[in-house]
CSV table of N, CA and C in Angstrom, one decimal:
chain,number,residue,atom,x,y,z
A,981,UNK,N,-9.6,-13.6,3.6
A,981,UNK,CA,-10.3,-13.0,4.7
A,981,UNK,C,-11.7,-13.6,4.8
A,982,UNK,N,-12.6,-13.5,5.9
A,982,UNK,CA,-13.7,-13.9,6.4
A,982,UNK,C,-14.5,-13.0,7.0
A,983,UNK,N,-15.8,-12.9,6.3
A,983,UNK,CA,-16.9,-12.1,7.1
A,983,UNK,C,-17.5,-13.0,8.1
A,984,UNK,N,-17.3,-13.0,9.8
A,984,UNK,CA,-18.3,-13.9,10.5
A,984,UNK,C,-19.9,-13.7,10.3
A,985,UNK,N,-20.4,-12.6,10.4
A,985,UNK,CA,-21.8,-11.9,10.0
A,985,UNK,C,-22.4,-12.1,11.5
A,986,UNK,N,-21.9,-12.4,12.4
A,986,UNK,CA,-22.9,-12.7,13.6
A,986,UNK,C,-21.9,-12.4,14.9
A,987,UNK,N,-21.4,-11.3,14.8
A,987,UNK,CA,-20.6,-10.8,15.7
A,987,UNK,C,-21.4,-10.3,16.9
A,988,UNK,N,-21.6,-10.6,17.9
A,988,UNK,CA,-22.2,-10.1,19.4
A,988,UNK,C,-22.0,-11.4,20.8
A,989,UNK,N,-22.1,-10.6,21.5
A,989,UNK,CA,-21.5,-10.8,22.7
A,989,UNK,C,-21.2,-12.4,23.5
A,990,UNK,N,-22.6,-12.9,22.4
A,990,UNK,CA,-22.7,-14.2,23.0
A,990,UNK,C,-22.1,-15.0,21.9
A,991,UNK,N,-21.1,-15.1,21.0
A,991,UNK,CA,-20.3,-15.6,20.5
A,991,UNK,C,-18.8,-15.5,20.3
A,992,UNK,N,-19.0,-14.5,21.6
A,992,UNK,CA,-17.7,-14.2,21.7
A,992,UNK,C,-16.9,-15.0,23.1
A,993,UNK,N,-16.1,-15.7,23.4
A,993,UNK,CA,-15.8,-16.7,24.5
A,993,UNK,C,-14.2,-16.3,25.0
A,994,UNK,N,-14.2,-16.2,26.1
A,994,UNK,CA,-13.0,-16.0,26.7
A,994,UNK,C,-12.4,-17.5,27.1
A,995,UNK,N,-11.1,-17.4,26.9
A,995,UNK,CA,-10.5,-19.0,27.4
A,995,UNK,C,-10.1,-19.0,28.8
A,996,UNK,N,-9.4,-19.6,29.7
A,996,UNK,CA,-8.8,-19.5,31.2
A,996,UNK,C,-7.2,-19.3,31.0
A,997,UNK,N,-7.1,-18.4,29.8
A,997,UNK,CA,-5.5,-17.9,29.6
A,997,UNK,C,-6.1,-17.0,29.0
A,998,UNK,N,-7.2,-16.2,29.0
A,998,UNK,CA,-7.5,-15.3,28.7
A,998,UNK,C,-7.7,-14.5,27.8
A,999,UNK,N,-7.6,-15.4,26.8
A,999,UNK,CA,-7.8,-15.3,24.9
A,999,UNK,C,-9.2,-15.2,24.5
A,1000,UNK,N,-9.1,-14.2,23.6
A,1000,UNK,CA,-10.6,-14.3,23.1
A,1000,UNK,C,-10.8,-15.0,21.8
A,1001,UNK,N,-11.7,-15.7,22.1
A,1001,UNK,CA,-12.3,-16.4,21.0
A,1001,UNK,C,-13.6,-16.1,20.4
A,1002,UNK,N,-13.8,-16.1,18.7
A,1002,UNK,CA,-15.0,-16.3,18.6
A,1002,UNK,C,-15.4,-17.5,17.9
A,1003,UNK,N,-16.1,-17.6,18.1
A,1003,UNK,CA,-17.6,-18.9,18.3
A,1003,UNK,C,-18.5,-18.5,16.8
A,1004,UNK,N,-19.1,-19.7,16.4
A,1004,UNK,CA,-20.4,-19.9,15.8
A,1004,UNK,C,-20.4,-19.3,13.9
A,1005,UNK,N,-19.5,-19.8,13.6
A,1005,UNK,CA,-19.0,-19.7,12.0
A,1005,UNK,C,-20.1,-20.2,11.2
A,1006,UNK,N,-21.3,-20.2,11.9
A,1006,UNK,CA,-22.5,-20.8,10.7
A,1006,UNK,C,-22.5,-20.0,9.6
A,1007,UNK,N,-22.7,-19.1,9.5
A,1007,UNK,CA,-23.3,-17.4,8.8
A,1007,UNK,C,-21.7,-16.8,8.2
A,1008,UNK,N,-20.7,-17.5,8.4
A,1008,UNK,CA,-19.3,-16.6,7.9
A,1008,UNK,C,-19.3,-17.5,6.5
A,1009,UNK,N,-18.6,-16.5,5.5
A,1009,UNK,CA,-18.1,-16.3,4.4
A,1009,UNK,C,-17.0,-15.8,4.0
A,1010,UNK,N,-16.7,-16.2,3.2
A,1010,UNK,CA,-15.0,-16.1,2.4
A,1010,UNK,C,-15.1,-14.2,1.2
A,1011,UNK,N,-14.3,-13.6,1.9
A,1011,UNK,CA,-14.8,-11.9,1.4
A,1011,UNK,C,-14.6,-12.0,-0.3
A,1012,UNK,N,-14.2,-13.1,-0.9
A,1012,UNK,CA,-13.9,-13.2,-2.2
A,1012,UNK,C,-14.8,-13.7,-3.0
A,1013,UNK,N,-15.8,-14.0,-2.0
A,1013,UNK,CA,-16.9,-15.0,-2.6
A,1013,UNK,C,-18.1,-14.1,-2.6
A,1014,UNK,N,-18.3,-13.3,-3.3
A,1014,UNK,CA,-19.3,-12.2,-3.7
A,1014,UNK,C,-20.6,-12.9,-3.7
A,1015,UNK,N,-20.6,-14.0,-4.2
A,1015,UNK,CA,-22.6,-14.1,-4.3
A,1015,UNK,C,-22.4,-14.7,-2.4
A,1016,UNK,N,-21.7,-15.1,-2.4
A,1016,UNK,CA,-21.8,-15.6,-0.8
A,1016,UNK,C,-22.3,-14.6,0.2
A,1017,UNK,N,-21.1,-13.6,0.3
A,1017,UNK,CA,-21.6,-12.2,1.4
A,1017,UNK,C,-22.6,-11.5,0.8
A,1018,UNK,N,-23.3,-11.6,0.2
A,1018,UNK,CA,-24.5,-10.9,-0.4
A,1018,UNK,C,-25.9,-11.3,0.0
A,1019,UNK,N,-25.7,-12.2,1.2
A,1019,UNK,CA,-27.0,-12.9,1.0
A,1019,UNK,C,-27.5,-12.3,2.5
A,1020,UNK,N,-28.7,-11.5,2.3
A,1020,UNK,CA,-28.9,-10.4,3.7
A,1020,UNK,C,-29.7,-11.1,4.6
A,1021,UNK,N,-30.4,-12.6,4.6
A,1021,UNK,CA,-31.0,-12.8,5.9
A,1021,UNK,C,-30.2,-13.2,7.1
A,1022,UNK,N,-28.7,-13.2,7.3
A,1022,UNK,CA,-28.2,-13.7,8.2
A,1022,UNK,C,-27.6,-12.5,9.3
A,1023,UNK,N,-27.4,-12.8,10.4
A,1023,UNK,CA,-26.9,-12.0,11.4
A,1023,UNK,C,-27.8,-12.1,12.4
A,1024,UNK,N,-28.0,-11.7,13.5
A,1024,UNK,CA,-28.9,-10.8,14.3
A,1024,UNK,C,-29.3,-9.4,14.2
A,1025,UNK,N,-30.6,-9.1,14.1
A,1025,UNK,CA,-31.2,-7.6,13.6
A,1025,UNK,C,-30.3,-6.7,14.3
A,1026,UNK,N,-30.2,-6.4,15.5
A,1026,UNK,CA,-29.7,-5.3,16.3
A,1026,UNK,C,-27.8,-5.3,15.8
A,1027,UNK,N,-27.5,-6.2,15.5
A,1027,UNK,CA,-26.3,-6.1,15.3
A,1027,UNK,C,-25.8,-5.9,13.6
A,1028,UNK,N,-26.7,-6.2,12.8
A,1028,UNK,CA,-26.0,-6.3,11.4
A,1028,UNK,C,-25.8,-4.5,10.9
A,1029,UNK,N,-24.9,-4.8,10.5
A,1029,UNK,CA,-24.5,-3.1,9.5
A,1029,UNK,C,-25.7,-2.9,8.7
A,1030,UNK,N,-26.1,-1.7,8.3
A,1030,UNK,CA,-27.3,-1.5,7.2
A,1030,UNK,C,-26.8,-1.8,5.6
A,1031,UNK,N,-25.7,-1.8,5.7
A,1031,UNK,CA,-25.7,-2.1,4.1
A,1031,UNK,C,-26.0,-3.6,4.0
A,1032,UNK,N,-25.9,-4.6,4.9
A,1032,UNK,CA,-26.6,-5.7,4.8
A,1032,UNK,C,-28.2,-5.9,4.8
A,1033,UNK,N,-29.0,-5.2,5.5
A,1033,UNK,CA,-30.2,-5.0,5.1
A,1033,UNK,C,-30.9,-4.3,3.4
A,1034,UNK,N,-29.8,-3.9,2.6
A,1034,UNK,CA,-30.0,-3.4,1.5
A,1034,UNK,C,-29.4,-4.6,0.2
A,1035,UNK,N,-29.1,-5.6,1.1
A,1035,UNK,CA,-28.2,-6.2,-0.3
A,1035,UNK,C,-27.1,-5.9,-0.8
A,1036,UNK,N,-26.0,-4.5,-0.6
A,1036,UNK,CA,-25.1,-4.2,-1.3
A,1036,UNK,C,-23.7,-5.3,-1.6
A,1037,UNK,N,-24.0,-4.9,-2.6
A,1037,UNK,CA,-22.9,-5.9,-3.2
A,1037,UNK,C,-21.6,-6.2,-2.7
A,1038,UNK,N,-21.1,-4.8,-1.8
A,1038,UNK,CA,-20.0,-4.7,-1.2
A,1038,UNK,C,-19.9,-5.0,0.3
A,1039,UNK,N,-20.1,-5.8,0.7
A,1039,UNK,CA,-20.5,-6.7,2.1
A,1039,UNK,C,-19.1,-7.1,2.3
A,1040,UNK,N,-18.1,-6.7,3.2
A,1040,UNK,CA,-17.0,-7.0,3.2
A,1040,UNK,C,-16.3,-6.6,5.2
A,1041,UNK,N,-15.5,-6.5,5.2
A,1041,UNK,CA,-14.9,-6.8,6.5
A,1041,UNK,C,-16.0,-5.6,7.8
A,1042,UNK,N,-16.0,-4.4,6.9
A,1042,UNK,CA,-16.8,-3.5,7.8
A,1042,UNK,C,-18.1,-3.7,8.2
A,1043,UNK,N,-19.0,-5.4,7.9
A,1043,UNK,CA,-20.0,-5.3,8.7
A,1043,UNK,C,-19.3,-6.0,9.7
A,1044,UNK,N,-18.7,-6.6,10.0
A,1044,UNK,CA,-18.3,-6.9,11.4
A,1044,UNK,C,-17.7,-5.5,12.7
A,1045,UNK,N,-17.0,-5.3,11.6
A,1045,UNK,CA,-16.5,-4.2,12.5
A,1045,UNK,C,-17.8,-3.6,13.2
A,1046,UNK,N,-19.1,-2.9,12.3
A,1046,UNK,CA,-20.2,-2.5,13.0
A,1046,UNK,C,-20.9,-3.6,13.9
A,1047,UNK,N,-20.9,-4.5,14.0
A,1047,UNK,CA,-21.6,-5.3,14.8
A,1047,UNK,C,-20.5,-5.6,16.7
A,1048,UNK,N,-19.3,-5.2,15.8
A,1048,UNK,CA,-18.4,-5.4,17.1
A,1048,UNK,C,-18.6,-4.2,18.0
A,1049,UNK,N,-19.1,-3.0,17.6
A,1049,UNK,CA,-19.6,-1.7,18.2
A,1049,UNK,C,-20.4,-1.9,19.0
A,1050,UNK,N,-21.3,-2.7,18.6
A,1050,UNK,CA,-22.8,-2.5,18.9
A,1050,UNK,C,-22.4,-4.5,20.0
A,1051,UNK,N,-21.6,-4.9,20.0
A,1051,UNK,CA,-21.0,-5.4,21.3
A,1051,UNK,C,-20.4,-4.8,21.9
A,1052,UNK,N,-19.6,-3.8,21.8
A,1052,UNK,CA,-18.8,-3.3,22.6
A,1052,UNK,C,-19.8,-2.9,23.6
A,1053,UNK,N,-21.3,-1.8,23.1
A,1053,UNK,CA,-22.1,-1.7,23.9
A,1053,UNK,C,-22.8,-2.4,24.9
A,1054,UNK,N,-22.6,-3.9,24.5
A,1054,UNK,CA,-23.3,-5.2,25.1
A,1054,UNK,C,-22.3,-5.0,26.2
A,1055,UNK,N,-21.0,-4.9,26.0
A,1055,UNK,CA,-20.0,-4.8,27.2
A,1055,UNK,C,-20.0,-3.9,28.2
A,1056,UNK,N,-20.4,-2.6,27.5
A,1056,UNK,CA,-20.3,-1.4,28.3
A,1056,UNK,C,-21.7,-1.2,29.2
A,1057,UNK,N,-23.1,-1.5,29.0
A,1057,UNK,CA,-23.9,-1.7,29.4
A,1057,UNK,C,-24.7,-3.1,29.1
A,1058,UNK,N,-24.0,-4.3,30.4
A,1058,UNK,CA,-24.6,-5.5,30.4
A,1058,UNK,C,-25.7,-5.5,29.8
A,1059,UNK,N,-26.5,-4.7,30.7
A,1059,UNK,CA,-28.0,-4.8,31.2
A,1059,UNK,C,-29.0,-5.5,30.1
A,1060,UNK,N,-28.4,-4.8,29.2
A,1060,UNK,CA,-29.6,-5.2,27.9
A,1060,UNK,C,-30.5,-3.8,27.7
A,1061,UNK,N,-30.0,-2.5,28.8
A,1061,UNK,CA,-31.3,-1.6,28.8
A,1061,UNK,C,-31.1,-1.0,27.4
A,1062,UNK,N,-30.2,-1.2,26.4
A,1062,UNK,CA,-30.1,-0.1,25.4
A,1062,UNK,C,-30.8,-0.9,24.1
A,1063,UNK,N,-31.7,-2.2,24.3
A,1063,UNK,CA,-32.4,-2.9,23.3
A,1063,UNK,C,-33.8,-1.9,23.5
A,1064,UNK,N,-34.0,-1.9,22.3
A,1064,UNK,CA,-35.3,-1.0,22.1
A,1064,UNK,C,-36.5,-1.6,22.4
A,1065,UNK,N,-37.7,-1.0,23.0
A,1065,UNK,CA,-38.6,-1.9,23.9
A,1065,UNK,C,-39.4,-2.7,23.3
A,1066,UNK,N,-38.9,-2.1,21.6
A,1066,UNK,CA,-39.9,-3.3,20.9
A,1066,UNK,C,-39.4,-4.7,20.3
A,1067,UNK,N,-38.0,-4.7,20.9
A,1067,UNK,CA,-37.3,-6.1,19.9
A,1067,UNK,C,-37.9,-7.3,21.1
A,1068,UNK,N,-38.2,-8.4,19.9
A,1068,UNK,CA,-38.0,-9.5,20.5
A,1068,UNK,C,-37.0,-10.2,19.9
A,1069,UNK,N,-36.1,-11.1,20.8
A,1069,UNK,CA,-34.6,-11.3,20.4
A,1069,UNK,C,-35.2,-12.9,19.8
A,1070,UNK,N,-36.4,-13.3,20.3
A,1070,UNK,CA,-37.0,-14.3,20.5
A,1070,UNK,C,-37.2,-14.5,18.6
A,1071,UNK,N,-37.9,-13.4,18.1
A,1071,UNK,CA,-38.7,-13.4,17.1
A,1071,UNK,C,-37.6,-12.2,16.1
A,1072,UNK,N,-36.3,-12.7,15.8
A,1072,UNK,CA,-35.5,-11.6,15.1
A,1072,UNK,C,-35.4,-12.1,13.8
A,1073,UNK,N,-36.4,-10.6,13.2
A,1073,UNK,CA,-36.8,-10.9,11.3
A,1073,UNK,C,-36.4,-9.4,10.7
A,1074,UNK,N,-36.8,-9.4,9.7
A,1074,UNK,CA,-36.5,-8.0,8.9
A,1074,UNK,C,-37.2,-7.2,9.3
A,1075,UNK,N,-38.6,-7.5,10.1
A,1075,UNK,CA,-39.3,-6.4,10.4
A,1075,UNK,C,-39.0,-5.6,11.7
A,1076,UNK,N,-37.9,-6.2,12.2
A,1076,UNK,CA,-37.2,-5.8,13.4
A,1076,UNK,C,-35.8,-5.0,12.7
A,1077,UNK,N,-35.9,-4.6,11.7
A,1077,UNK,CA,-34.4,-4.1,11.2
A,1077,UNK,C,-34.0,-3.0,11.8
A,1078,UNK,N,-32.6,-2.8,12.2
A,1078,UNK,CA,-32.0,-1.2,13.1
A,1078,UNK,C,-32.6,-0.2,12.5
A,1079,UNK,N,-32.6,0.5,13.2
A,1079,UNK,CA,-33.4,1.8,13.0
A,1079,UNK,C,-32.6,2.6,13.5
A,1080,UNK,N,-32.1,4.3,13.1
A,1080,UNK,CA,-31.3,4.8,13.6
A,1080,UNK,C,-31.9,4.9,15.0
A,1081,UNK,N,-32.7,5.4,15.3
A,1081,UNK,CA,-33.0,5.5,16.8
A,1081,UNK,C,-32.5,4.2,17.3
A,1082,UNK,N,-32.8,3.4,16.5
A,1082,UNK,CA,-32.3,2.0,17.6
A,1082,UNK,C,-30.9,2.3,18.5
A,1083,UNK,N,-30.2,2.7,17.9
A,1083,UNK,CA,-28.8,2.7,18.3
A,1083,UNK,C,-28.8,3.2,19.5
A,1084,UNK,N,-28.0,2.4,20.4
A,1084,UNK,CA,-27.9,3.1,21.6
A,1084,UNK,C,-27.8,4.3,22.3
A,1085,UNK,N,-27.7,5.2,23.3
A,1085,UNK,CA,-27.7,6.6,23.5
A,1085,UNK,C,-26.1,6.3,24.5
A,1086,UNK,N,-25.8,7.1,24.6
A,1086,UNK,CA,-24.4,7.5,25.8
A,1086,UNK,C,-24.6,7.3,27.3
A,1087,UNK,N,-24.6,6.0,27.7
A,1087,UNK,CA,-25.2,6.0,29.1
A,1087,UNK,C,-24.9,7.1,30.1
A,1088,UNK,N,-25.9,7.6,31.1
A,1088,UNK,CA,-25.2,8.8,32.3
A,1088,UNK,C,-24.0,8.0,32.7
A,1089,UNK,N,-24.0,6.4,33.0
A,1089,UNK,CA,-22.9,6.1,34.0
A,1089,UNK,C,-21.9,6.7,33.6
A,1090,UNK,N,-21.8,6.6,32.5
A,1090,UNK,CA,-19.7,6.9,31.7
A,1090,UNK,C,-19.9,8.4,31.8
A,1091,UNK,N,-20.3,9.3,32.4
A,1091,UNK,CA,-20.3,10.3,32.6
A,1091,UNK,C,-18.8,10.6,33.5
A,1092,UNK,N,-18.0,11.7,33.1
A,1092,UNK,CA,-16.3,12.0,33.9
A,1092,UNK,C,-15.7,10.5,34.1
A,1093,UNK,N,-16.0,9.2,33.7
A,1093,UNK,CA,-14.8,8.2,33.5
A,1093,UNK,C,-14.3,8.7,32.0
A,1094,UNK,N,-12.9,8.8,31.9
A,1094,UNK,CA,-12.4,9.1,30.7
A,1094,UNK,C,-12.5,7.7,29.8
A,1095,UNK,N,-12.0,6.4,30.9
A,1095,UNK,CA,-11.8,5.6,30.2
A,1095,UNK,C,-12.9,4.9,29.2
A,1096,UNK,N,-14.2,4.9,29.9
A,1096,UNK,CA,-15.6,4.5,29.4
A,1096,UNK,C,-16.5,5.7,28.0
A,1097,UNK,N,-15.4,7.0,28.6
A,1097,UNK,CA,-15.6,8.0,27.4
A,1097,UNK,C,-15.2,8.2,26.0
A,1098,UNK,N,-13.9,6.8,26.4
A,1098,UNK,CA,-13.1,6.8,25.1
A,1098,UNK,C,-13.8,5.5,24.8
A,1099,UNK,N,-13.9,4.6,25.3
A,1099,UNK,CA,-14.7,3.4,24.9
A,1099,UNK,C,-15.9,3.6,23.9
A,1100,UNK,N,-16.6,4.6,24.7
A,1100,UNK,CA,-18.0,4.8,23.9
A,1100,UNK,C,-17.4,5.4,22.3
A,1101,UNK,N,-16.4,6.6,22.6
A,1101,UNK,CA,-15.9,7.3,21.3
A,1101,UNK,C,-15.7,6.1,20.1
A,1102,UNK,N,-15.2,4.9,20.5
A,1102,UNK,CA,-14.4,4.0,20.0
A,1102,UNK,C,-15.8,3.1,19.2
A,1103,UNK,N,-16.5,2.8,20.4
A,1103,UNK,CA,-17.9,2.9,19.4
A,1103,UNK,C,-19.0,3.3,18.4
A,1104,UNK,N,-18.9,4.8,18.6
A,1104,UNK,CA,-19.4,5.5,17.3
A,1104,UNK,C,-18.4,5.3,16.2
A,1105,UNK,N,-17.1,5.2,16.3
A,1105,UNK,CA,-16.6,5.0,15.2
A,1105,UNK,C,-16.4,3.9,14.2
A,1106,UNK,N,-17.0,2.5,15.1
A,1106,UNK,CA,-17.4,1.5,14.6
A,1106,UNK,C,-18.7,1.2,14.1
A,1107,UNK,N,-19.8,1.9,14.3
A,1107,UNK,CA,-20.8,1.7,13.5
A,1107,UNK,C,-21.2,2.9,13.0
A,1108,UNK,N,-20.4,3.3,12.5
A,1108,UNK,CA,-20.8,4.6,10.9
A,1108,UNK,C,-21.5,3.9,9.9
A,1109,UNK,N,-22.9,5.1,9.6
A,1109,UNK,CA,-23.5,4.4,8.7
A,1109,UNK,C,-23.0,4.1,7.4
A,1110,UNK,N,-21.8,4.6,7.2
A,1110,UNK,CA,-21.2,4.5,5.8
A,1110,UNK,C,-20.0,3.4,6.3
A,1111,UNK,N,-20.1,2.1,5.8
A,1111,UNK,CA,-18.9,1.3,5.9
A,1111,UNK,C,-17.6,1.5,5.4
A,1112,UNK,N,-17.0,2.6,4.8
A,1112,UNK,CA,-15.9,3.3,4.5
A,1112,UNK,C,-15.6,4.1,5.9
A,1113,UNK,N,-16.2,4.5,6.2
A,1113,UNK,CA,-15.9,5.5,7.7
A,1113,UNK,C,-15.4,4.9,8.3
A,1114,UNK,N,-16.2,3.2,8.8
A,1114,UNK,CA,-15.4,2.8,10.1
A,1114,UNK,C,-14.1,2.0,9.9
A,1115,UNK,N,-13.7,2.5,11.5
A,1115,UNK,CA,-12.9,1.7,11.5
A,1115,UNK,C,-11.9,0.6,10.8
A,1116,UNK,N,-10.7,0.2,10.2
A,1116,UNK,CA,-10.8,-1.3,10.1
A,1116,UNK,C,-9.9,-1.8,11.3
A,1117,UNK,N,-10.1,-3.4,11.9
A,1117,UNK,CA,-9.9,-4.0,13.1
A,1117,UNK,C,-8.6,-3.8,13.4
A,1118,UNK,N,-7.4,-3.5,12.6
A,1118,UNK,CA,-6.1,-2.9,13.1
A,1118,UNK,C,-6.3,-1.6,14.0
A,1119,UNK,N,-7.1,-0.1,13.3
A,1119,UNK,CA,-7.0,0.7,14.3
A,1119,UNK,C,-8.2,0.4,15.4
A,1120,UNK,N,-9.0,-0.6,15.7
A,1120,UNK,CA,-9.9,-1.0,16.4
A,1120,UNK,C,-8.6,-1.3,17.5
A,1121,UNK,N,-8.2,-2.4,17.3
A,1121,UNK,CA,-7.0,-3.0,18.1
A,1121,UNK,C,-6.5,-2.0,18.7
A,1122,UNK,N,-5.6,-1.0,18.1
A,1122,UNK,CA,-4.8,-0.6,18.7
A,1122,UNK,C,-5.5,0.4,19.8
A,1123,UNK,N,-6.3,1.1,19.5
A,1123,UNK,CA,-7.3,1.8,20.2
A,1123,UNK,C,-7.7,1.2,21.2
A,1124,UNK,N,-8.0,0.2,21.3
A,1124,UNK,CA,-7.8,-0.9,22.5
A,1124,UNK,C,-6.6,-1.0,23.0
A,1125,UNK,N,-5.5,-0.7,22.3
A,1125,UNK,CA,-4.1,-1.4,23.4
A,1125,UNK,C,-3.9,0.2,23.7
A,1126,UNK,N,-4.1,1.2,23.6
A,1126,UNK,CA,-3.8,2.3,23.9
A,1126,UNK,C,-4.5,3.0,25.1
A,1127,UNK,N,-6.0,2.4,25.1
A,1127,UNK,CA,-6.9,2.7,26.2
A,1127,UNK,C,-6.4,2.0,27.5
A,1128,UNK,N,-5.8,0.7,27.2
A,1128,UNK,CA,-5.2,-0.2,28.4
A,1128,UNK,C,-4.2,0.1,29.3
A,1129,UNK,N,-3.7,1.1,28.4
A,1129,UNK,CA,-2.6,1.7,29.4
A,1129,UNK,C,-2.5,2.9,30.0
């Protein structure tokens, strides 16, 4: 298995058969390779799981998962309005690290869309502060193929 560590929006590529691809394996590591995923300056600040900011030794499939959350939001609200007004994406260091407030709020729009209600649901469940909570990308998936229909 492989941690990418740089999961967000802009490395994620759609093809013209409609496959998703992701992009940009500088920062990925092999999950068996313990001193490897242990090394916490990589990702983008708004997107890395917190146990990456701490070092833990257990750095394994669920920081992606949380970073894919915190795209999903990139999806659900283009705009960029749910970046906090102090990040610069320009200048992204440790002293920019998530902060629970950081995290996004529940936009008004998805207000009575069910579908955008379950989306967002689908999101909290991907970035739990505890990497045992979330998700793993099987029930992510399906949860996606379930919403589709």
């Amino acid at each position: 298995s492989v941690i990418h560590r740089d999961v967000k929006a802009e490395n994620i590529l759609l093809s013209f058969e409609n496959q998703v691809k992701l992009a940009d394996f500088g920062t990925a590591r092999e999950v068996n390779n313990l001193f490897q995923t242990r090394l916490p300056e990589v990702g983008t600040s708004l997107w890395r799981a917190p146990e990456t900011w701490s070092g833990a030794e257990n750095q394994d499939l669920p920081v992606d998962i949380y970073a894919l959350g915190i795209t999903f939001v990139e999806i659900l609200v283009p705009s960029k309005s749910w970046y906090p007004s102090s990040y610069d994406y320009a200048r992204d260091t440790e002293e920019l690290r998530p902060k629970p407030e950081w995290r996004p709020t529940k936009p008004a729009s998805i207000q009575n869309n069910p579908f955008q209600e379950e989306f967002w649901e689908l999101i909290t469940l991907c970035w739990s502060e505890d990497p045992q909570s979330r998700l793993d990308i099987l029930r992510v998936l399906s949860r996606l193929l379930s919403m589709s229909q």
